Coordinates of C-alpha atoms and ligand atoms in Angstrom, one line a residue:
M1 CA 21.7 44.2 15.8
I2 CA 20.0 40.9 14.7
V3 CA 17.2 40.1 17.2
N4 CA 15.9 37.1 15.7
R5 CA 18.4 34.2 15.4
P6 CA 16.5 31.0 14.5
R7 CA 19.9 29.2 14.7
R8 CA 19.8 29.4 18.5
N9 CA 17.2 26.6 18.5
R10 CA 19.5 24.4 16.4
K11 CA 22.7 24.9 18.3
N12 CA 23.0 21.3 19.4
E13 CA 21.3 17.9 19.2
N14 CA 19.7 18.3 22.6
M15 CA 18.2 21.7 21.6
R16 CA 17.1 20.4 18.3
S17 CA 15.4 17.4 20.0
L18 CA 13.5 19.8 22.3
I19 CA 11.9 21.6 19.3
R20 CA 11.5 18.7 17.0
E21 CA 7.9 18.6 15.7
T22 CA 7.8 15.3 14.0
I23 CA 8.9 11.8 15.0
V24 CA 8.4 8.5 13.1
T25 CA 8.2 5.3 15.3
P26 CA 7.7 1.7 14.1
K27 CA 4.1 2.1 15.3
D28 CA 3.5 4.3 12.3
L29 CA 4.6 1.7 9.7
I30 CA 2.9 -1.0 7.6
A31 CA 5.1 -3.5 5.8
P32 CA 4.0 -4.6 2.3
L33 CA 5.0 -8.3 1.8
F34 CA 4.8 -10.5 -1.3
V35 CA 3.8 -14.2 -1.0
I36 CA 4.1 -17.2 -3.5
E37 CA 3.5 -20.7 -3.6
G38 CA 6.3 -23.2 -2.2
K39 CA 8.2 -23.9 0.8
N40 CA 11.2 -22.2 2.3
I41 CA 11.4 -19.7 -0.6
A42 CA 12.8 -16.2 -0.4
D43 CA 13.0 -15.2 -4.1
P44 CA 14.6 -11.7 -4.3
I45 CA 13.0 -9.0 -6.3
K46 CA 15.5 -7.5 -8.6
S47 CA 14.2 -3.9 -9.0
M48 CA 13.4 -3.9 -5.0
P49 CA 16.7 -4.8 -3.3
G50 CA 16.0 -6.2 0.0
Q51 CA 12.5 -7.3 -0.9
F52 CA 11.4 -11.0 -1.5
R53 CA 8.6 -13.2 -2.7
F54 CA 8.1 -15.3 0.3
S55 CA 6.7 -18.7 0.5
I56 CA 4.0 -18.9 3.4
D57 CA 6.4 -20.2 5.9
R58 CA 9.0 -17.5 5.2
L59 CA 6.3 -15.0 5.1
V60 CA 5.4 -15.9 8.7
A61 CA 9.0 -15.7 9.8
E62 CA 9.4 -12.4 8.2
A63 CA 6.3 -11.1 9.8
K64 CA 7.4 -12.2 13.2
E65 CA 10.6 -10.4 12.8
L66 CA 8.7 -7.3 11.8
Q67 CA 6.4 -7.6 14.7
S68 CA 9.4 -7.9 17.1
L69 CA 10.7 -4.6 15.8
G70 CA 7.3 -3.1 16.8
I71 CA 5.6 -2.9 13.5
P72 CA 1.9 -3.3 14.0
C73 CA 0.7 -4.2 10.6
V74 CA 1.7 -6.1 7.3
S75 CA 0.0 -5.7 3.9
I76 CA 0.1 -8.8 1.7
F77 CA 0.2 -9.1 -2.0
P78 CA 0.0 -12.6 -3.7
V79 CA 2.2 -13.6 -6.7
I80 CA -0.3 -15.8 -8.9
D81 CA 0.8 -18.5 -11.0
D82 CA 0.3 -17.4 -14.7
K83 CA -1.8 -20.6 -15.3
L84 CA -4.4 -19.5 -12.8
K85 CA -4.9 -16.2 -14.3
D86 CA -7.9 -15.4 -16.6
S87 CA -9.6 -12.2 -17.8
F88 CA -12.4 -12.8 -15.1
A89 CA -9.8 -13.1 -12.4
K90 CA -11.6 -16.3 -11.1
E91 CA -8.8 -17.5 -8.9
A92 CA -9.5 -14.3 -6.7
L93 CA -12.6 -16.1 -5.5
N94 CA -11.0 -19.5 -4.5
P95 CA -11.3 -19.8 -0.7
N96 CA -8.5 -22.3 -0.8
G97 CA -6.2 -20.2 -2.9
L98 CA -2.7 -19.0 -1.9
Y99 CA -3.9 -15.6 -0.6
P100 CA -6.5 -16.9 2.0
R101 CA -4.0 -19.5 3.1
A102 CA -1.4 -17.0 3.7
I103 CA -3.7 -14.6 5.7
A104 CA -4.9 -17.7 7.8
A105 CA -1.3 -18.7 8.5
L106 CA -0.3 -15.3 9.4
K107 CA -3.2 -15.0 12.0
E108 CA -2.6 -18.3 13.5
A109 CA 1.0 -17.8 14.1
L110 CA 0.7 -14.0 15.0
P111 CA -2.8 -13.4 16.3
E112 CA -1.9 -9.9 17.5
L113 CA -0.3 -8.6 14.2
L114 CA -2.7 -6.7 12.0
V115 CA -3.0 -8.3 8.6
M116 CA -4.1 -5.9 5.8
T117 CA -5.2 -7.4 2.5
D118 CA -5.6 -6.1 -1.1
V119 CA -8.8 -6.1 -2.9
A120 CA -8.3 -5.8 -6.7
L121 CA -8.2 -8.1 -9.5
D122 CA -4.8 -7.4 -11.1
P123 CA -2.8 -10.3 -9.4
Y124 CA -5.2 -12.8 -10.8
S125 CA -6.1 -11.1 -14.2
S126 CA -4.7 -12.3 -17.2
M127 CA -5.1 -8.8 -18.6
G128 CA -3.3 -7.1 -15.6
H129 CA -6.4 -5.0 -14.9
D130 CA -7.8 -4.2 -11.4
G131 CA -11.5 -4.8 -12.6
I132 CA -13.1 -7.0 -15.2
Y133 CA -11.7 -6.5 -18.7
D134 CA -14.3 -6.7 -21.6
E135 CA -12.4 -7.8 -24.6
K136 CA -15.2 -6.7 -26.9
T137 CA -14.9 -3.0 -25.9
N138 CA -11.5 -2.9 -24.4
Q139 CA -13.2 -1.4 -21.3
I140 CA -12.8 -2.2 -17.6
L141 CA -16.4 -2.8 -16.4
N142 CA -17.3 -0.9 -13.1
D143 CA -20.4 -2.4 -11.7
P144 CA -19.7 -6.1 -12.7
S145 CA -16.4 -5.8 -10.9
L146 CA -18.0 -4.7 -7.7
E147 CA -19.6 -7.9 -6.7
I148 CA -16.2 -9.8 -7.3
L149 CA -14.3 -7.3 -5.2
A150 CA -17.0 -7.6 -2.5
Q151 CA -16.8 -11.4 -2.6
M152 CA -12.9 -11.2 -2.4
S153 CA -13.3 -9.1 0.6
I154 CA -15.5 -11.6 2.3
I155 CA -13.2 -14.4 1.6
Q156 CA -10.3 -12.4 3.0
A157 CA -12.3 -11.4 6.1
K158 CA -13.2 -15.2 6.6
A159 CA -9.5 -16.0 6.5
G160 CA -8.8 -13.4 9.1
S161 CA -8.0 -10.1 7.5
D162 CA -8.2 -7.1 10.0
I163 CA -8.2 -4.4 7.3
V164 CA -9.2 -4.8 3.7
G165 CA -7.6 -2.4 1.4
P166 CA -9.5 -1.8 -1.9
S167 CA -6.9 -0.7 -4.4
D168 CA -8.9 -1.0 -7.5
M169 CA -10.3 2.3 -8.0
M170 CA -13.8 1.2 -9.2
D171 CA -16.6 3.8 -8.4
G172 CA -18.7 3.0 -5.5
R173 CA -16.6 -0.1 -4.2
V174 CA -16.1 1.0 -0.7
G175 CA -20.0 1.3 0.1
Y176 CA -20.5 -1.9 -1.8
I177 CA -17.9 -3.7 0.2
R178 CA -18.9 -2.2 3.5
N179 CA -22.4 -3.5 2.9
S180 CA -21.3 -6.9 1.8
L181 CA -18.9 -7.3 5.0
D182 CA -21.7 -6.2 7.2
K183 CA -24.4 -8.5 5.8
N184 CA -21.9 -11.3 6.2
G185 CA -21.1 -10.5 10.0
F186 CA -17.7 -8.8 9.4
E187 CA -18.7 -5.4 10.8
N188 CA -15.5 -5.3 12.6
V189 CA -13.2 -5.7 9.6
S190 CA -11.8 -2.3 8.8
I191 CA -11.6 -0.7 5.2
M192 CA -8.4 1.3 4.4
S193 CA -9.3 2.6 1.0
Y194 CA -6.8 3.5 -1.6
A195 CA -8.9 6.7 -1.9
I196 CA -6.5 8.8 -3.9
K197 CA -4.6 6.5 -6.2
Y198 CA -2.9 8.1 -9.3
A199 CA -2.0 6.3 -12.5
S200 CA 1.5 6.5 -11.6
Y201 CA 4.8 5.6 -13.3
F202 CA 6.3 4.8 -9.8
Y203 CA 4.5 1.2 -9.7
G204 CA 7.1 -0.3 -12.0
P205 CA 9.0 -2.5 -9.7
F206 CA 5.7 -3.7 -7.9
R207 CA 4.4 -4.9 -11.4
D208 CA 7.7 -6.8 -11.8
A209 CA 7.3 -8.4 -8.5
L210 CA 3.7 -9.7 -9.3
D211 CA 4.2 -9.9 -13.2
S212 CA 0.9 -7.8 -13.2
K213 CA 1.7 -5.2 -15.9
P214 CA -1.4 -4.4 -17.8
R215 CA -1.4 -6.6 -21.0
K216 CA -3.4 -4.0 -22.8
G217 CA -4.0 -0.4 -22.5
D218 CA -3.2 1.4 -19.3
K219 CA -5.0 2.1 -16.0
K220 CA -6.0 5.7 -16.7
T221 CA -9.7 5.3 -17.0
Y222 CA -9.8 4.3 -13.2
Q223 CA -6.7 5.6 -11.5
M224 CA -6.2 9.4 -11.4
D225 CA -4.5 11.9 -13.6
F226 CA -1.5 13.0 -11.7
S227 CA -2.1 16.7 -12.8
N228 CA -5.2 16.8 -10.6
S229 CA -5.8 17.8 -6.9
K230 CA -9.4 18.8 -6.6
E231 CA -10.5 15.5 -7.9
A232 CA -8.5 13.8 -5.3
I233 CA -10.4 15.4 -2.6
L234 CA -13.5 14.5 -4.3
E235 CA -12.4 10.8 -4.5
A236 CA -11.6 10.9 -0.8
L237 CA -14.7 12.5 0.5
L238 CA -16.8 9.9 -1.4
D239 CA -14.8 7.1 0.2
E240 CA -15.4 8.7 3.6
R241 CA -19.1 8.8 3.0
E242 CA -19.2 5.2 1.9
G243 CA -17.8 4.2 5.1
A244 CA -14.0 4.0 4.7
D245 CA -12.2 3.8 8.2
I246 CA -8.8 5.1 6.8
L247 CA -8.0 7.1 3.7
M248 CA -4.9 6.3 1.7
V249 CA -3.0 8.5 -0.7
K250 CA -0.8 6.8 -3.3
P251 CA 2.0 7.2 -4.4
G252 CA 3.7 9.1 -1.5
L253 CA 6.4 11.4 -1.9
P254 CA 5.3 13.2 -5.2
Y255 CA 1.9 13.8 -3.6
L256 CA 2.7 15.5 -0.2
D257 CA 0.7 18.3 -1.3
I258 CA -2.4 16.0 -1.7
I259 CA -1.7 14.6 1.7
S260 CA -1.5 18.0 3.3
K261 CA -4.8 19.3 1.4
L262 CA -6.7 16.1 2.5
R263 CA -5.5 16.6 6.1
E264 CA -7.4 20.0 6.1
K265 CA -10.7 18.2 4.6
T266 CA -11.1 15.0 6.7
N267 CA -10.9 13.8 10.4
L268 CA -10.2 10.3 9.4
P269 CA -6.8 9.0 9.8
I270 CA -4.7 9.3 6.6
A271 CA -2.2 6.7 5.3
A272 CA 0.4 7.0 2.5
Y273 CA 1.7 4.5 0.2
N274 CA 5.5 5.0 -0.3
V275 CA 5.4 2.9 -3.5
S276 CA 7.8 0.5 -5.1
G277 CA 9.5 3.0 -7.5
E278 CA 10.0 5.5 -4.7
Y279 CA 11.8 2.6 -2.7
A280 CA 13.8 1.6 -5.9
M281 CA 15.1 5.1 -6.5
I282 CA 16.6 5.4 -3.2
K283 CA 18.0 1.9 -3.1
A284 CA 19.5 2.4 -6.7
A285 CA 21.0 5.7 -5.9
N286 CA 22.5 4.4 -2.6
E287 CA 24.1 1.5 -4.5
F288 CA 25.9 3.8 -6.8
G289 CA 27.1 5.6 -3.8
W290 CA 25.3 8.9 -4.8
V291 CA 23.1 9.3 -1.7
D292 CA 23.1 8.1 1.8
G293 CA 20.1 5.7 1.3
K294 CA 19.6 5.2 5.0
M295 CA 19.1 8.8 5.9
C296 CA 17.1 9.5 2.8
M297 CA 14.8 6.7 4.1
V298 CA 14.5 8.5 7.4
E299 CA 14.1 11.9 5.8
S300 CA 11.2 10.6 3.5
L301 CA 9.3 8.8 6.2
T302 CA 9.6 11.8 8.3
A303 CA 8.2 13.9 5.5
F304 CA 5.0 11.8 5.3
K305 CA 4.3 12.5 8.9
R306 CA 5.0 16.1 8.7
A307 CA 2.6 16.3 5.7
G308 CA -0.1 15.0 7.9
C309 CA 0.0 11.2 7.7
D310 CA -1.0 8.9 10.6
M311 CA 0.6 5.8 9.0
I312 CA 2.9 4.8 6.1
L313 CA 3.0 1.8 4.0
T314 CA 6.5 1.3 3.1
Y315 CA 9.0 -1.3 1.9
F316 CA 11.6 0.4 4.3
A317 CA 9.5 -0.7 7.3
K318 CA 11.8 -3.4 8.5
E319 CA 15.0 -1.2 7.7
M320 CA 13.4 1.7 9.6
G321 CA 12.4 -0.5 12.3
Q322 CA 16.0 -1.7 12.8
F323 CA 17.3 1.8 12.6
L324 CA 14.9 3.1 15.3
N325 CA 15.6 0.2 17.6
Ligands
LIG1 C1 -2.8 -2.7 -7.9 C2 -1.8 -2.2 -7.0 C3 -0.6 -1.6 -7.3 C4 0.2 -1.3 -6.2 C5 -0.5 -1.8 -5.3 N1 -1.6 -2.4 -5.5 C6 0.0 -1.2 -8.8 C7 -0.9 -0.9 -9.8 O1 -1.9 -0.2 -9.7 O2 -0.5 -1.3 -11.0 C8 1.5 -0.7 -6.4 C9 2.4 -0.6 -5.1 C10 3.7 -0.2 -5.3 O3 4.2 0.2 -6.5 O4 4.6 -0.5 -4.4 N2 -3.9 -3.1 -7.4

């Protein structure tokens, strides 16, 4: 006789729904969006089907649609004209640049929608690096980068950013940014630190979108070695101590073990970044007819929550929002 028959709890959809442990809702999602200069532009990103570089007017329209699907937050990345890039990333500190204007336009049109902003130099750096690149030594300079990152955060906060997201992986930047924000009266601006960010090959399509591939070298002296997990916890707990409000793990799907380990070590909310390469893989396989892309999306996003995430940055936000509505 078989006493235990786990299949009884799966016998039909109603039974399955009673025992279901994890449910994703639009409220868990953050939509990354790309902004570019111009008017009425939605320029498709080839390696990310369904994603666009939007001019500010179209960015606002897209954000409005996301909000109407119940998505609480967007995360913006700027596509900077090559002519404005240099090795010091000076354009990052232009208070009238594309990025602050985009943030202000979003906050004006949609005051309730949370706007998360990216703090790193790569979109503005002629070298495609996240910190200052020293041409003499071929090094990314840590401490001199901190002040620029802090200035960037203040400009973003002034423009209306609700959450700044340092994605640069310089040491000490969370504490430095927290301190600078507070000194300038922005103690209510949150920090979601890209706490555990690996030097990943899954960022390819994002670098296409921004044309931000490193021109020299790679990012392995600041982003993490994908072989390591103890180092990941160390990084995250440092950011917690420095004042991060939310800890992010990036990329997502190949690092569910890291999310689940981090869940045991912190009581802060955890975010995952389901990055461009992860999105592109599902989209590509779907286009070949090799997988059911929509259900792979639902399964992947559910896996993040099951692993212990509170929120997910994902290019699937809109599609998932539509699916759930
Ligand atoms: C860089 C940054 C990257 C992403 C977000 N911020 C790429 C990189 O480190 O080169 C990647 C996101 C994605 O792949 O979707 N500050």
